[in-house]
Structures are given as C-alpha cells and as structure tokens.
Coordinates of C-alpha atoms in Angstrom, one line a residue:
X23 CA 0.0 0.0 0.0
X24 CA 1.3 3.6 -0.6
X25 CA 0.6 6.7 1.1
X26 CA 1.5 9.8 -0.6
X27 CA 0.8 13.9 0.6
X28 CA 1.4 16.1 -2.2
X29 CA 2.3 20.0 -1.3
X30 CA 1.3 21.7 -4.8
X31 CA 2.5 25.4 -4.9
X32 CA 1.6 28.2 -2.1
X33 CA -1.8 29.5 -1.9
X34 CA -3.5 26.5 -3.3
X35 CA -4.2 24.3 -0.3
X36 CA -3.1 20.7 0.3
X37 CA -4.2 16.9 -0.8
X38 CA -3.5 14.0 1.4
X39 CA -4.1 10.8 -0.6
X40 CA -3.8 6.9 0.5
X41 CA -4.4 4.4 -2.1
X42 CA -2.6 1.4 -4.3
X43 CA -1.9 3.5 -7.1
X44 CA -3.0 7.0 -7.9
X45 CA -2.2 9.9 -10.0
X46 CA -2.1 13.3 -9.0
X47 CA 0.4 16.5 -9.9
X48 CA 3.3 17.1 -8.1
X49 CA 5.7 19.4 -6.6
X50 CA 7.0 18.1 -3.3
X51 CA 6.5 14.7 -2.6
X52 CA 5.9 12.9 0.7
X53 CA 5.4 9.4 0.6
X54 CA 4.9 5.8 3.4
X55 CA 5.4 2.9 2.2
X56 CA 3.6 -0.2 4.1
X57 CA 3.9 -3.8 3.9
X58 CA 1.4 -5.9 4.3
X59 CA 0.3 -5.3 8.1
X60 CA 0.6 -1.9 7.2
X61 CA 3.3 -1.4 9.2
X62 CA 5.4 1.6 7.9
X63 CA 8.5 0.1 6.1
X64 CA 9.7 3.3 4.2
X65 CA 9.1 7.0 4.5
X66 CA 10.2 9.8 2.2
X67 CA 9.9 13.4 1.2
X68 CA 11.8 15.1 -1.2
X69 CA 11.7 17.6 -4.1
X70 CA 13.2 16.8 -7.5
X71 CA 14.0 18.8 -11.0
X72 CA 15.8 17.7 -13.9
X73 CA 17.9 19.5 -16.5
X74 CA 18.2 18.1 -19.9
X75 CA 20.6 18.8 -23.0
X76 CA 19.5 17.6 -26.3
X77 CA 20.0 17.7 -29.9
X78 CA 17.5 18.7 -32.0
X79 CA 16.8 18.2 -36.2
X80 CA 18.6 21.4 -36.9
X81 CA 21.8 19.9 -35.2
X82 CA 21.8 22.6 -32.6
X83 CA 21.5 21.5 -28.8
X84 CA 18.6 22.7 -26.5
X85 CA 18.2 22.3 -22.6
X86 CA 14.7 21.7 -21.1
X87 CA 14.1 21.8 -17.3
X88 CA 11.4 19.4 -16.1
X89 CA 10.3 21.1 -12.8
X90 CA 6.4 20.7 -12.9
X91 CA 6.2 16.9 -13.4
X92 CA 2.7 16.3 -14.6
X93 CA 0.3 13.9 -14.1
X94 CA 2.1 11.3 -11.4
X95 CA 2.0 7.3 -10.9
X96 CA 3.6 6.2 -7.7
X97 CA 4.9 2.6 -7.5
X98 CA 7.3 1.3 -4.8
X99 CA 7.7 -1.5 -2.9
X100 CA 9.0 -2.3 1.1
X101 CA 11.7 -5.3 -0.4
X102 CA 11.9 -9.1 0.2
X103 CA 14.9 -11.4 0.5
X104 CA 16.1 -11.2 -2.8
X105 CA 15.9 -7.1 -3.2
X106 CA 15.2 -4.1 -1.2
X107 CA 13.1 -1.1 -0.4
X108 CA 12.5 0.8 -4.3
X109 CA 10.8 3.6 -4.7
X110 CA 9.3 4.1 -8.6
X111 CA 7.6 7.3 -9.7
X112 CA 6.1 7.7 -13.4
X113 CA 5.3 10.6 -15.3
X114 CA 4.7 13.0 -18.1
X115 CA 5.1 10.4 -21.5
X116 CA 7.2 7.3 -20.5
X117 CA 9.2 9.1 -18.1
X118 CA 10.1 7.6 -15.0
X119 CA 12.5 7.9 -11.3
X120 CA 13.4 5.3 -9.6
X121 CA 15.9 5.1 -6.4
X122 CA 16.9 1.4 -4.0
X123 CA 18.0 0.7 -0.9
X124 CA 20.2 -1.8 0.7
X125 CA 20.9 -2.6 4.1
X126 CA 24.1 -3.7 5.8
X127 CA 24.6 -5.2 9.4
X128 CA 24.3 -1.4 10.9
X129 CA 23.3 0.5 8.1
X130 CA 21.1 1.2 5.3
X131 CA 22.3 2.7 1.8
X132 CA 20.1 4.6 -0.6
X133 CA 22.0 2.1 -3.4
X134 CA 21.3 4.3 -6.3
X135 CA 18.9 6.5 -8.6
X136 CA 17.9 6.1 -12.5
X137 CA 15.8 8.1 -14.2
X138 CA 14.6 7.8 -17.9
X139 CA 13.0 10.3 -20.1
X140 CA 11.5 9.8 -23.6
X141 CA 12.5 12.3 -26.1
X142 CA 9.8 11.5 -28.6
X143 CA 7.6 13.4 -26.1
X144 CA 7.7 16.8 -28.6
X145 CA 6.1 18.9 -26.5
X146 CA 9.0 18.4 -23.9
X147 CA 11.6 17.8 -26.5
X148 CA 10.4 19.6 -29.5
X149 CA 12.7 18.8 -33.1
X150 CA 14.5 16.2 -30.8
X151 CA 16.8 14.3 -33.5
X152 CA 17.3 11.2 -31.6
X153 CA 13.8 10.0 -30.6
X154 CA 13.3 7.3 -27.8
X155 CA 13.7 6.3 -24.0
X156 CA 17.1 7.1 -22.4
X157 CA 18.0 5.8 -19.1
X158 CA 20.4 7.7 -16.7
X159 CA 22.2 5.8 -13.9
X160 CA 23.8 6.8 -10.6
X161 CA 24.6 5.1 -8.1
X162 CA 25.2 6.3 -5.0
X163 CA 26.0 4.3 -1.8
X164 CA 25.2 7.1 0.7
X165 CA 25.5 4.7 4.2
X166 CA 22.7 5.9 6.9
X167 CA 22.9 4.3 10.9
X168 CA 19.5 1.8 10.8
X169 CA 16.6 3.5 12.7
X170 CA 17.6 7.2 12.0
X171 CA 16.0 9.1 9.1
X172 CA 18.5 10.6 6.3
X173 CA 17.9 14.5 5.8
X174 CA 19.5 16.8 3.4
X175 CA 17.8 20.4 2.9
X176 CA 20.4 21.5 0.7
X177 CA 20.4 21.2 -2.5
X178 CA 22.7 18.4 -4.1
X179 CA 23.2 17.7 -8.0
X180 CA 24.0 14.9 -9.8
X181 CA 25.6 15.4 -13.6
X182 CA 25.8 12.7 -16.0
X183 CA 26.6 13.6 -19.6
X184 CA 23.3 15.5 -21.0
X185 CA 21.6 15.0 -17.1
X186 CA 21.6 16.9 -14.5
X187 CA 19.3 16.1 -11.4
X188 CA 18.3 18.9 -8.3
X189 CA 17.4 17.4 -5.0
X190 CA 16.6 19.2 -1.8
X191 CA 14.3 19.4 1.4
X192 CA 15.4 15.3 1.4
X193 CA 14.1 13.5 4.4
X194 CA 14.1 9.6 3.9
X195 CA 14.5 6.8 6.2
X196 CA 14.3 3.2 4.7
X197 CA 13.8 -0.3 6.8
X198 CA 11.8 1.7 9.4
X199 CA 11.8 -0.1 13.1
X200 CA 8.6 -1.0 14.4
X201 CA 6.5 1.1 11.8
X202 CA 7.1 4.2 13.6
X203 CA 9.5 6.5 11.6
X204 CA 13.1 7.7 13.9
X205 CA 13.1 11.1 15.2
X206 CA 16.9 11.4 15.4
X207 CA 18.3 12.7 12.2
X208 CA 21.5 11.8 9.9
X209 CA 22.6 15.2 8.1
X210 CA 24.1 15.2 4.9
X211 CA 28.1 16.5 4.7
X212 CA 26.1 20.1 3.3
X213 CA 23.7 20.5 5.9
X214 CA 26.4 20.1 8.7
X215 CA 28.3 22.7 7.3
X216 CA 25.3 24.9 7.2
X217 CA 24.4 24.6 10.7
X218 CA 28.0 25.3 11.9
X219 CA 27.6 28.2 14.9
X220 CA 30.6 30.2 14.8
X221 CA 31.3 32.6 17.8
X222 CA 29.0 36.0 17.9
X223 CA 28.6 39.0 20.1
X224 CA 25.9 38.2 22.1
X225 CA 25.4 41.7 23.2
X226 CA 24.8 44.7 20.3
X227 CA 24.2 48.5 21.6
X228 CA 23.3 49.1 18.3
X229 CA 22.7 47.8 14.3
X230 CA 26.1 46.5 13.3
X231 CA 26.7 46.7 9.8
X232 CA 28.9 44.9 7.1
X233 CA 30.2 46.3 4.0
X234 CA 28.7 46.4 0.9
X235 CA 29.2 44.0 -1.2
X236 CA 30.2 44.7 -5.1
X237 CA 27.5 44.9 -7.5
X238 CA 25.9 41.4 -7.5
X239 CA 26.2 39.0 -10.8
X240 CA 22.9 39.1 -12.7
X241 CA 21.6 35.5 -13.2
X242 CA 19.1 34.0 -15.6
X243 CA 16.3 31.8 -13.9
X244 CA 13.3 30.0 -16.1
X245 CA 10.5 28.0 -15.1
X246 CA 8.6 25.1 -17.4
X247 CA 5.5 24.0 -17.0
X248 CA 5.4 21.0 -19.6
X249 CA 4.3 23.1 -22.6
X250 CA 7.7 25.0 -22.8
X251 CA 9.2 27.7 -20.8
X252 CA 6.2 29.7 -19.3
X253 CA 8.5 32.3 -17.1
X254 CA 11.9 34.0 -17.4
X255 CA 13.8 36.3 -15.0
X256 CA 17.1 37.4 -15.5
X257 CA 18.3 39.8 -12.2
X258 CA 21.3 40.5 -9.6
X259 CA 19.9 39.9 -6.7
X260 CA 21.2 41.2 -3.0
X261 CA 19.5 40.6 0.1
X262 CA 19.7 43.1 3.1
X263 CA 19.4 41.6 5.9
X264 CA 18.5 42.8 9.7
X265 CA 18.2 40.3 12.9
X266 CA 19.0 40.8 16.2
X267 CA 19.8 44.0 15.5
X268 CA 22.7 42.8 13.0
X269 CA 22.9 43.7 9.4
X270 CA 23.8 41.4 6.6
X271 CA 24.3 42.0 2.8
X272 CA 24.6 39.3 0.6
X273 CA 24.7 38.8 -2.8
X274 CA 23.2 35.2 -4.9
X275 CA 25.5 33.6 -6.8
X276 CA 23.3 32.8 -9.9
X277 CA 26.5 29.9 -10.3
X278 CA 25.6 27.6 -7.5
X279 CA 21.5 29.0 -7.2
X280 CA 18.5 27.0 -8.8
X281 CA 15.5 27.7 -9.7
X282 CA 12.3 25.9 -9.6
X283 CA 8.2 26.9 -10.1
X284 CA 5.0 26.5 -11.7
X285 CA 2.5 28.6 -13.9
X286 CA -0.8 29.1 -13.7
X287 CA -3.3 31.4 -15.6
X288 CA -3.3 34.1 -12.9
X289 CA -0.5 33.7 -10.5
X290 CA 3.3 32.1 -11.4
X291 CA 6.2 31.4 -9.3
X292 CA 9.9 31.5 -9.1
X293 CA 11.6 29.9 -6.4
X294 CA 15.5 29.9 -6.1
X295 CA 17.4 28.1 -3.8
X296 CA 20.8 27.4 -3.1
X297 CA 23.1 25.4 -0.2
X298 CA 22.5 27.9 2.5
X299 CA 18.9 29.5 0.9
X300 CA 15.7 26.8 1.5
X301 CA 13.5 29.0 -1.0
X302 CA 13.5 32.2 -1.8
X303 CA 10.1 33.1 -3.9
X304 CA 8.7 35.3 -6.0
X305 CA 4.9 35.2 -6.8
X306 CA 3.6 37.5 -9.1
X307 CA -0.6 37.7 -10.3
X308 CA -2.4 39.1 -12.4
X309 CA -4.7 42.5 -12.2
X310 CA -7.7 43.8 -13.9
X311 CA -7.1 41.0 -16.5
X312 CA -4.7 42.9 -18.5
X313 CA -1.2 43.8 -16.5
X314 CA 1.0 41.9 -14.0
X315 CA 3.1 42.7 -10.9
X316 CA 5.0 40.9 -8.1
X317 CA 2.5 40.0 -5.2
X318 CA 4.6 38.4 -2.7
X319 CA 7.6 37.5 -2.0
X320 CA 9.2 34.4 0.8
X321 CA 12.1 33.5 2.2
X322 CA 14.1 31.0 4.7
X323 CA 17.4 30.7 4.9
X324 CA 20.4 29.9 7.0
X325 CA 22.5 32.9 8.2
X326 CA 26.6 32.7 9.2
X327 CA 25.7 32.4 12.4
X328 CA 23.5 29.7 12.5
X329 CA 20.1 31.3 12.7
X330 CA 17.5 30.6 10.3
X331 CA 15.9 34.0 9.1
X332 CA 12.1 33.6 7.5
X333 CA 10.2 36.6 6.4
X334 CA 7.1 36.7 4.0
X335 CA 5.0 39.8 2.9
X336 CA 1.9 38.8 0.2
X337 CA 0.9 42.8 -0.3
X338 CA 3.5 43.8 -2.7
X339 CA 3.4 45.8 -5.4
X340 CA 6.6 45.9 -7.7
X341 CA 7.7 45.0 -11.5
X342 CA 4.0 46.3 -13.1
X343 CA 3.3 45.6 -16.2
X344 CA 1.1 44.9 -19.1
X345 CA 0.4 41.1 -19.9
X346 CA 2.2 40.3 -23.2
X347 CA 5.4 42.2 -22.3
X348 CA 8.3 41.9 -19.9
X349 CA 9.0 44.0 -17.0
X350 CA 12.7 45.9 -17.3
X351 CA 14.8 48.1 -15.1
X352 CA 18.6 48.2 -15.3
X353 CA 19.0 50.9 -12.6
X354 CA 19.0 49.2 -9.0
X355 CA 15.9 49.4 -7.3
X356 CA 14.7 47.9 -3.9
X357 CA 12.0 45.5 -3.1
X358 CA 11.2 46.4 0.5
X359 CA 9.6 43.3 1.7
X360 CA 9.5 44.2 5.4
X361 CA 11.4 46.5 7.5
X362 CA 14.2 43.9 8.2
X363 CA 14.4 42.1 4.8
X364 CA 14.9 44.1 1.5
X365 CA 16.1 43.0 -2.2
X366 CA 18.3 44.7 -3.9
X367 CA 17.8 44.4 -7.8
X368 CA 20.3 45.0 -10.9
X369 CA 19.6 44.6 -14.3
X370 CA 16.3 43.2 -14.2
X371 CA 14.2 41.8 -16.7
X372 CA 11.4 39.5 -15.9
X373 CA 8.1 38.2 -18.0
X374 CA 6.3 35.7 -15.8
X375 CA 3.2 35.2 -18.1
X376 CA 2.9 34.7 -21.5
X377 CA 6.4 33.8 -22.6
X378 CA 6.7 32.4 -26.2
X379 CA 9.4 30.6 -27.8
X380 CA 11.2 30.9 -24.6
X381 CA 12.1 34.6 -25.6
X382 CA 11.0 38.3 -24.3
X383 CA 8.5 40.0 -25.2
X384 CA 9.1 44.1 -25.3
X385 CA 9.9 45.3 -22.5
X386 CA 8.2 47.8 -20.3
X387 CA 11.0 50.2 -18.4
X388 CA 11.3 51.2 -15.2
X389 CA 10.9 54.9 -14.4
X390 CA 14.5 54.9 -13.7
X391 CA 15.7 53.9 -17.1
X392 CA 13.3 56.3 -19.1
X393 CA 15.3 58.4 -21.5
X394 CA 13.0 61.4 -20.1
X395 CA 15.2 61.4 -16.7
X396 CA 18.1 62.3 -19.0
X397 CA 15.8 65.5 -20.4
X398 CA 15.1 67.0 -16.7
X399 CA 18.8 68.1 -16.3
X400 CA 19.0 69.5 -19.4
X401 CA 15.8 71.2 -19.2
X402 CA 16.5 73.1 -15.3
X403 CA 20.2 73.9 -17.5
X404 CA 18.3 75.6 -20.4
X405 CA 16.2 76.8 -18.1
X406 CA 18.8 78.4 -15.6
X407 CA 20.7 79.4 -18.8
X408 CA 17.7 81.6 -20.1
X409 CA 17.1 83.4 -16.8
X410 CA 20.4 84.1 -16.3
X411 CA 20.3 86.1 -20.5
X412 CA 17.1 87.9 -18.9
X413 CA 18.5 89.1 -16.1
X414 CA 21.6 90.1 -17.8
X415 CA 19.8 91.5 -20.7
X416 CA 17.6 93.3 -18.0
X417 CA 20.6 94.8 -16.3
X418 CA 22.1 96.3 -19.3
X419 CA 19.1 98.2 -19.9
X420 CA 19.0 99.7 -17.1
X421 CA 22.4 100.6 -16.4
X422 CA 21.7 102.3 -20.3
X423 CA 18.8 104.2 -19.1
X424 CA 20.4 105.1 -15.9
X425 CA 23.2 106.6 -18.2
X426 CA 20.7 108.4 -20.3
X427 CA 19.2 110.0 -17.1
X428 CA 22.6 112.3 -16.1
X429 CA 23.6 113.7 -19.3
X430 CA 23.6 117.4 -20.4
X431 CA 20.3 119.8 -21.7

C-alpha cells in the first residue's frame, strides 16, 4: 500500500491521498510505504527537478528543465529477500524515477537513482533528433545508521553527460523499526556545514553593519510547465538583511543558485534556492485582467551564524506591467519586503506570463531607465541658462537708461 501527501505550490491548499496507485500533480512529494500489516517500512519526502541537454533536427542542442512533473504514478515496494526497499515514480510520456536501498549489518544505503526520459515526447523535447527512452544511472552508496531518518535540505546535483538532477528538502528513512518513523536525524556532509555556529557578540548596543558588497552577478532563472518555458527572469539579486539587531548584505550567486516553479493562468512562481537559501520566492498575479506585478515574496534561509531567518509579505506591489510584455529596469531598485528584509535588484528583466518561444516579449521600463530622466537636467540647465540672458539683458538696460538720465540739456 502507498501513502502519498502532495504539497502543490503556495496558496493552493493541500491533498492527502492513501491508495494502491494513484495519480495526482506534483511538486514536493511525501510518501509511506507499508507492507502488508501496514506497518510503515519506508518513509520519504523530497523535491526533484531535472535539467536536460539535447540535440534537435537542426543539429543545434537545446536544454529543457522538467520542474512541474505532470500527471504522477507512484509505485514502490517495502523489499523481500532477494531485493530491497525501491521507490518508482512515473510521469509526463514514459518518463520515469526510480531510487533502492540496501541494508548492511548497521546500516542502510540509498543504493542508487535512475531516471529515464522519452524524447519522442515533442512537447518536452520539441525537433528532438534522436527520438526514444534514455535511461540515466547513478549510483550512490550514501550509508545511513539503521533507525535514524537521512535529511539533506540543501540542494545536491547529480551530472551525468546530458543530465543533471536537483534534490533538496530530502528526508528519507528506509527499513523503518517498528513502523514508527526515527526522530533522530542523519545530516548530509552540506547540511552540517550549514548549521555550523561560529562565535558571535551576544550583546549589540546598536545595528552593526557589514560592508557592501560589489554589485551582484545578474543571473538568468526559467520555469517550465510541460508546454515550454512559461517564465523568465534574469536579475542581480542582493539581500539586506537585519536580525538581532545585525545587518547582513549578501549577494546570490546565480552559479551555485537553482531555480524551480509552476504557472498558472493568474498567478506564477519562481523559487531559487541554493546550499545555505531553503527558497526564496517570488509570486507575481495578475490584475484587472490585462497587467501583471509581483504580489509576494518568501524567504528562509540559514544565516553565518547559524540562525534561520524567514520573512514573508503577500501585499506587494513591484515589477507592473502589461500582460504580453516583460518588465525591465537596469538601474538598482529595492523591493522592500518588510522593515528587516529588503532586495536589492540590478539589471532586471522579468516576463512571468505569456512567454513564447522561450524569448522576451518588449519590455516595459522602469521609471528609472526612461530616456526622459536624462531630459530634466538638461531642461533646469536651459532653463537656468535663459534666466540668467534675462537678467543680464535686463541689467544692461537699465544701467543704459540710468546713463541716459545724467547727461547734459
């Protein structure tokens, strides 16, 4: 028997499902596995994107991201004596995940992980030139203690030729004791290092601040929802900071961040994380059926000194523009979230509806970038300019007059 509870995207409520075999859409996954007293065997909860290079008909290469899933098939089993705990997922057209287990005297392995994709699905892998399944195999060998549950919030990445894999928010424990899933907790090598507490001031007479860092690196972030790319963002992003009366700047590196999210007719969203940033979202919606703007924004992540700092604010108002077009400002400009958490943004360019071809639409500027800021300068110089001929002009005439006023009858 498999029990599965699906968390779609924020704002749309939850499903919890128990049943043989079901379908359903997917973002994060949680999962029990019984046997047949029902007795838990294997429990897991993860969240998984894919990134795959192709070549297409025109002997060019193309990368898709597979981030919404689809329509979902769960399989698995609890193991017997000849094989061990499996999870299988199927989805989309022919694609599937699948990872084992093993289990050693004092210890239980998450073995390995395939996963197979069909590229003569052409609305995932449109002009694909080689059609047909391919199969991608890693294995793995991570060793867990029996009885204690595996958990990896960070994101890890597995690369394989055309392949690469996300994972994060990982908690798994296979040949669960008793049916009751462990409470104690094996952390992966990244999550140790994120949870490090170095040695602070405990005691701050007032906000201590860090320099600035240098203008951040502007990143490029996409999101698919099976039909192609549906949003694009490209942006420097910097995030300011303020807990315990400490400030911290920071800038993403758009390097070692990824980027997940989904689309829907009136709301999208873009979520980025990274090793020491759970999510960081972005949720823009739709107004008056005809322009778009960011809504709300959400973030947890891990600070230096071991804190976890969470703010959320869903009464924004940022990035407006018409449906059809893209949103653009090169200037910096700041997203003020909440009085201890602002963004810093450079070279911005976002479109989260109506993206076609994967391209831009035009762009709608930012005040900041018009090419009318450039005229008000000039205009209070002209401006200046002129009075100063007037009152020059005025003063000669008088002096004239004033001249004209003493001379001889």
């Amino acid at each position: 028997m498999l029990c599965f509870r699906l968390f779609p995207v924020p704002g749309s409520g939850l499903v919890l499902v128990c049943l043989v075999l079901g379908a359903l859409r997917s973002y994060a996954l949680e999962l029990t596995l019984q046997d047949s007293g029902k007795a838990t065997c294997l429990y897991a909860k993860w969240q998984m994107t894919f990134r795959v290079r192709y070549e297409t008909t025109n002997k060019t290469y193309k990368t898709q991201t597979i981030s919404d899933l689809g329509a979902v098939t769960y399989n698995g089993s609890c193991g017997d004596d000849q094989s061990g705990p499996r999870i299988a997922v199927q989805f989309r057209s022919g694609f599937s995940w699948i990872a084992n287990f093993t289990k050693a005297a004092s210890t239980y392995s998450i073995d390995s992980i395939s996963f197979s994709y069909n590229t003569s699905d052409n609305t995932t892998f449109p002009d694909a030139k080689d059609k047909g399944m391919h199969t991608v195999y890693q294995p793995l060998a991570i060793n867990i203690p029996l009885n204690e549950l595996f958990r990896c919030n960070s994101l890890s990445t597995l690369e394989d030729n055309d392949v690469v894999q996300h994972y994060w928010d990982v908690h798994v424990q296979a040949f669960v004791q008793n049916g009751t899933v462990s409470k104690m907790e094996f952390l992966c090598d990244k999550d140790k290092t994120s949870t490090v507490v170095p040695t602070v001031h405990t005691t701050v007479p007032s906000p201590t601040t860090t320099p600035t860092p240098r203008k951040p690196e502007a990143g490029t972030y996409s999101v698919n929802n099976g039909n192609g790319t549906c949003l694009l963002a490209t942006m420097g992003l910097q995030l300011n900071i303020t807990q315990d009366k400490v400030a911290s700047v920071i800038n993403i590196n758009p390097n070692t961040t990824h980027s997940t999210g989904s689309c829907q007719s009136h709301t999208a969203l873009l979520r980025l994380n990274s090793s020491t940033i759970k999510y960081l979202d972005f949720v823009f919606a739709v107004k008056n059926e005809n322009r778009f703007y960011l809504k709300e924004v959400n973030v947890s992540m891990n600070l230096v000194n071991g804190s976890v700092f969470s703010i959320a604010n869903n009464n924004l108002s940022y990035w407006d523009a018409p449906l059809g077009s893209s949103y653009m400002c090169n200037k910096e400009q700041t997203v003020s979230v909440s009085g201890a958490f602002q963004i810093n943004t450079f070279d911005l360019r976002v479109q989260p509806f109506n993206v076609i071809e994967g391209k831009y639409s035009t762009a709608e500027e930012c005040s900041a970038d018009s090419d009318l800021n450039f005229l008000i300068p000039v205009a209070v110089g002209v401006a200046l300019g002129f009075l100063i001929i007037v009152v020059f002009i005025s003063y000669m005439i008088g002096r004239r007059k004033s001249r004209t006023g003493y001379q001889s009858v």
